[in-house]
Amino acid sequence: MPARDTVKLSVVRLNAMPEAQASEVLAECCGASRWVSEMLARRPFRSRAALLSTADEIWRSLDPSDWREAFSHHPRIGERESAVPQSERGSAWAAGEQSGVERADEDVREALAAVNREYEQRFGYIYIVFATGKSAEDMLALARQRLKNDPDVELRAAAEEQRKITRLRLDKLLDNGEAG
């Protein structure tokens, strides 16, 4: 049996899942409970493209408290544990997304830990970045740059990073085909 993080779902299968099971699966992609509820309410999805479009539309309709809730489901950059416990698949996705940190020198990791603390003190939530394909040095430079943002500007920037993470996770979750 394949590892849970590699099991793909069709849109048809996601549409047919009992609500509790579909809720768990969607929460692995985005931890905002209102986003999950609204995604469930919009089932059935006609296609993969319709699901992805709906996911973005719902995300953009949420408010800052929803965004912060989603952020809390991520580990800090360079860490493994999030404030809210993750599923096996969610933990595996986060580790893969942050794999650039594992290759970093100790001084870069320490600098990331320091910038994580500074960011949280300044903005009140974790530094969230679309980490896939980024080196630890890239993430560190982005964090330092974003620390200069006004809090409202930064919250919107963080929300956009979360939207991209959600989209990537939905892509990882869904089969490319539409078969059941």
mmCIF file of C-alpha atoms in Angstrom:
data_model
loop_
_atom_site.group_PDB
_atom_site.id
_atom_site.type_symbol
_atom_site.label_atom_id
_atom_site.label_comp_id
_atom_site.label_asym_id
_atom_site.label_seq_id
_atom_site.Cartn_x
_atom_site.Cartn_y
_atom_site.Cartn_z
ATOM 1 C CA MET A 1 0.000 0.000 0.000
ATOM 2 C CA PRO A 2 1.444 3.444 -0.926
ATOM 3 C CA ALA A 3 2.344 5.926 1.815
ATOM 4 C CA ARG A 4 -0.531 8.205 2.682
ATOM 5 C CA ASP A 5 1.290 11.289 1.399
ATOM 6 C CA THR A 6 1.483 9.746 -2.094
ATOM 7 C CA VAL A 7 -2.138 8.564 -2.328
ATOM 8 C CA LYS A 8 -3.942 10.690 -4.912
ATOM 9 C CA LEU A 9 -7.666 11.329 -5.080
ATOM 10 C CA SER A 10 -9.885 12.019 -8.024
ATOM 11 C CA VAL A 11 -12.339 14.889 -7.840
ATOM 12 C CA VAL A 12 -15.115 12.304 -8.198
ATOM 13 C CA ARG A 13 -13.807 10.438 -5.147
ATOM 14 C CA LEU A 14 -13.447 13.646 -3.097
ATOM 15 C CA ASN A 15 -17.018 14.599 -4.039
ATOM 16 C CA ALA A 16 -18.298 11.183 -2.906
ATOM 17 C CA MET A 17 -16.477 11.079 0.448
ATOM 18 C CA PRO A 18 -18.497 11.350 3.639
ATOM 19 C CA GLU A 19 -18.310 14.917 4.953
ATOM 20 C CA ALA A 20 -16.073 14.075 7.934
ATOM 21 C CA GLN A 21 -13.528 12.300 5.751
ATOM 22 C CA ALA A 22 -13.538 15.029 3.087
ATOM 23 C CA SER A 23 -13.138 17.618 5.847
ATOM 24 C CA GLU A 24 -9.998 15.874 7.123
ATOM 25 C CA VAL A 25 -8.535 15.659 3.629
ATOM 26 C CA LEU A 26 -9.231 19.315 2.840
ATOM 27 C CA ALA A 27 -7.868 20.433 6.228
ATOM 28 C CA GLU A 28 -4.546 18.831 5.252
ATOM 29 C CA CYS A 29 -4.411 21.350 2.412
ATOM 30 C CA CYS A 30 -5.549 24.381 4.417
ATOM 31 C CA GLY A 31 -6.140 24.604 8.153
ATOM 32 C CA ALA A 32 -8.727 27.401 8.052
ATOM 33 C CA SER A 33 -11.934 25.755 9.266
ATOM 34 C CA ARG A 34 -14.141 28.232 7.390
ATOM 35 C CA TRP A 35 -12.293 27.461 4.147
ATOM 36 C CA VAL A 36 -12.860 23.738 4.727
ATOM 37 C CA SER A 37 -16.561 24.257 5.527
ATOM 38 C CA GLU A 38 -17.121 26.385 2.459
ATOM 39 C CA MET A 39 -15.277 23.904 0.244
ATOM 40 C CA LEU A 40 -17.495 21.120 1.584
ATOM 41 C CA ALA A 41 -20.610 23.213 0.951
ATOM 42 C CA ARG A 42 -19.580 23.784 -2.672
ATOM 43 C CA ARG A 43 -19.282 20.072 -3.492
ATOM 44 C CA PRO A 44 -19.696 18.450 -5.924
ATOM 45 C CA PHE A 45 -16.955 19.955 -8.063
ATOM 46 C CA ARG A 46 -17.358 19.492 -11.828
ATOM 47 C CA SER A 47 -13.633 19.154 -12.448
ATOM 48 C CA ARG A 48 -10.166 19.596 -11.032
ATOM 49 C CA ALA A 49 -10.030 23.107 -12.508
ATOM 50 C CA ALA A 50 -13.358 24.009 -10.879
ATOM 51 C CA LEU A 51 -12.142 22.732 -7.500
ATOM 52 C CA LEU A 52 -8.898 24.726 -7.739
ATOM 53 C CA SER A 53 -10.723 27.863 -8.829
ATOM 54 C CA THR A 54 -13.226 27.480 -5.989
ATOM 55 C CA ALA A 55 -10.414 26.990 -3.487
ATOM 56 C CA ASP A 56 -8.843 30.299 -4.532
ATOM 57 C CA GLU A 57 -12.189 32.101 -4.578
ATOM 58 C CA ILE A 58 -13.074 30.939 -1.067
ATOM 59 C CA TRP A 59 -9.593 31.742 0.261
ATOM 60 C CA ARG A 60 -9.815 35.290 -1.041
ATOM 61 C CA SER A 61 -13.233 35.738 0.611
ATOM 62 C CA LEU A 62 -11.931 34.901 4.103
ATOM 63 C CA ASP A 63 -10.918 37.393 6.749
ATOM 64 C CA PRO A 64 -7.667 37.841 8.698
ATOM 65 C CA SER A 65 -8.753 35.572 11.567
ATOM 66 C CA ASP A 66 -9.252 32.739 9.065
ATOM 67 C CA TRP A 67 -5.838 33.417 7.555
ATOM 68 C CA ARG A 68 -4.171 33.321 10.968
ATOM 69 C CA GLU A 69 -5.952 30.048 11.748
ATOM 70 C CA ALA A 70 -4.493 28.531 8.574
ATOM 71 C CA PHE A 71 -1.002 29.814 9.450
ATOM 72 C CA SER A 72 -1.161 28.038 12.821
ATOM 73 C CA HIS A 73 -1.314 24.698 11.006
ATOM 74 C CA HIS A 74 2.227 25.158 9.674
ATOM 75 C CA PRO A 75 5.504 24.568 11.448
ATOM 76 C CA ARG A 76 7.897 27.479 11.636
ATOM 77 C CA ILE A 77 10.438 27.503 8.827
ATOM 78 C CA GLY A 78 13.152 25.072 9.910
ATOM 79 C CA GLU A 79 10.956 23.253 12.458
ATOM 80 C CA ARG A 80 8.814 20.115 12.303
ATOM 81 C CA GLU A 81 5.941 20.826 14.719
ATOM 82 C CA SER A 82 3.114 23.300 14.190
ATOM 83 C CA ALA A 83 0.951 24.917 16.852
ATOM 84 C CA VAL A 84 -1.926 22.713 15.674
ATOM 85 C CA PRO A 85 -0.981 19.034 15.214
ATOM 86 C CA GLN A 86 -0.867 17.918 11.586
ATOM 87 C CA SER A 87 -1.795 14.664 9.919
ATOM 88 C CA GLU A 88 0.883 12.329 8.617
ATOM 89 C CA ARG A 89 0.329 13.653 5.098
ATOM 90 C CA GLY A 90 0.368 17.298 6.243
ATOM 91 C CA SER A 91 3.615 16.762 8.140
ATOM 92 C CA ALA A 92 5.178 15.057 5.121
ATOM 93 C CA TRP A 93 4.089 17.890 2.840
ATOM 94 C CA ALA A 94 5.500 20.530 5.210
ATOM 95 C CA ALA A 95 8.818 18.672 5.457
ATOM 96 C CA GLY A 96 9.065 18.430 1.685
ATOM 97 C CA GLU A 97 8.126 22.066 1.196
ATOM 98 C CA GLN A 98 10.845 23.133 3.624
ATOM 99 C CA SER A 99 13.511 20.727 2.384
ATOM 100 C CA GLY A 100 15.766 23.649 1.457
ATOM 101 C CA VAL A 101 16.393 24.251 5.167
ATOM 102 C CA GLU A 102 17.831 20.777 5.704
ATOM 103 C CA ARG A 103 20.683 21.513 3.286
ATOM 104 C CA ALA A 104 21.546 24.825 4.984
ATOM 105 C CA ASP A 105 24.548 25.535 7.160
ATOM 106 C CA GLU A 106 23.997 25.793 10.903
ATOM 107 C CA ASP A 107 24.508 29.578 10.874
ATOM 108 C CA VAL A 108 21.712 29.985 8.313
ATOM 109 C CA ARG A 109 19.413 27.750 10.368
ATOM 110 C CA GLU A 110 20.151 29.813 13.476
ATOM 111 C CA ALA A 111 19.470 33.023 11.542
ATOM 112 C CA LEU A 112 16.139 31.551 10.366
ATOM 113 C CA ALA A 113 15.201 30.687 13.948
ATOM 114 C CA ALA A 114 16.022 34.263 15.004
ATOM 115 C CA VAL A 115 14.066 35.813 12.140
ATOM 116 C CA ASN A 116 11.120 33.508 12.926
ATOM 117 C CA ARG A 117 11.077 34.889 16.495
ATOM 118 C CA GLU A 118 11.418 38.492 15.330
ATOM 119 C CA TYR A 119 8.658 38.031 12.754
ATOM 120 C CA GLU A 120 6.273 36.524 15.322
ATOM 121 C CA GLN A 121 6.969 39.346 17.763
ATOM 122 C CA ARG A 122 6.329 41.967 15.097
ATOM 123 C CA PHE A 123 3.267 40.446 13.425
ATOM 124 C CA GLY A 124 1.774 38.007 15.957
ATOM 125 C CA TYR A 125 1.832 34.890 13.754
ATOM 126 C CA ILE A 126 4.464 32.634 12.193
ATOM 127 C CA TYR A 127 6.457 33.617 9.142
ATOM 128 C CA ILE A 128 4.647 31.877 6.321
ATOM 129 C CA VAL A 129 6.276 31.539 2.930
ATOM 130 C CA PHE A 130 5.759 29.360 -0.112
ATOM 131 C CA ALA A 131 8.969 27.451 0.568
ATOM 132 C CA THR A 132 8.872 24.922 -2.275
ATOM 133 C CA GLY A 133 11.936 25.345 -4.448
ATOM 134 C CA LYS A 134 13.484 27.962 -2.173
ATOM 135 C CA SER A 135 16.791 27.592 -0.381
ATOM 136 C CA ALA A 136 17.116 28.456 3.288
ATOM 137 C CA GLU A 137 19.064 31.530 2.230
ATOM 138 C CA ASP A 138 16.176 32.590 -0.045
ATOM 139 C CA MET A 139 13.649 32.158 2.768
ATOM 140 C CA LEU A 140 15.858 34.084 5.170
ATOM 141 C CA ALA A 141 16.274 36.984 2.725
ATOM 142 C CA LEU A 142 12.513 37.080 2.087
ATOM 143 C CA ALA A 143 11.778 37.104 5.819
ATOM 144 C CA ARG A 144 14.163 39.983 6.397
ATOM 145 C CA GLN A 145 12.573 41.890 3.538
ATOM 146 C CA ARG A 146 9.031 41.207 4.731
ATOM 147 C CA LEU A 147 9.863 42.333 8.285
ATOM 148 C CA LYS A 148 9.948 45.860 6.821
ATOM 149 C CA ASN A 149 6.305 45.632 5.737
ATOM 150 C CA ASP A 150 3.453 47.467 7.385
ATOM 151 C CA PRO A 151 1.395 44.903 9.404
ATOM 152 C CA ASP A 152 -1.622 45.129 7.058
ATOM 153 C CA VAL A 153 0.539 44.744 3.966
ATOM 154 C CA GLU A 154 2.356 41.811 5.534
ATOM 155 C CA LEU A 155 -0.820 40.017 6.553
ATOM 156 C CA ARG A 156 -1.998 40.153 2.941
ATOM 157 C CA ALA A 157 1.419 38.957 1.727
ATOM 158 C CA ALA A 158 1.319 36.048 4.190
ATOM 159 C CA ALA A 159 -2.239 35.216 3.100
ATOM 160 C CA GLU A 160 -1.112 35.051 -0.527
ATOM 161 C CA GLU A 161 1.735 32.716 0.447
ATOM 162 C CA GLN A 162 -0.826 30.493 2.220
ATOM 163 C CA ARG A 163 -3.042 30.516 -0.874
ATOM 164 C CA LYS A 164 -0.108 29.268 -2.964
ATOM 165 C CA ILE A 165 0.663 26.546 -0.393
ATOM 166 C CA THR A 166 -2.979 25.444 -0.392
ATOM 167 C CA ARG A 167 -2.985 25.304 -4.179
ATOM 168 C CA LEU A 168 0.210 23.223 -4.231
ATOM 169 C CA ARG A 169 -1.214 20.808 -1.670
ATOM 170 C CA LEU A 170 -4.442 20.430 -3.623
ATOM 171 C CA ASP A 171 -2.328 19.706 -6.709
ATOM 172 C CA LYS A 172 -0.437 17.052 -4.740
ATOM 173 C CA LEU A 173 -3.684 15.573 -3.446
ATOM 174 C CA LEU A 174 -5.581 15.343 -6.721
ATOM 175 C CA ASP A 175 -5.051 12.979 -9.630
ATOM 176 C CA ASN A 176 -4.419 14.681 -12.916
ATOM 177 C CA GLY A 177 -7.146 12.526 -14.444
ATOM 178 C CA GLU A 178 -10.819 12.744 -13.656
ATOM 179 C CA ALA A 179 -11.458 9.014 -13.265
ATOM 180 C CA GLY A 180 -13.046 7.729 -10.060
#
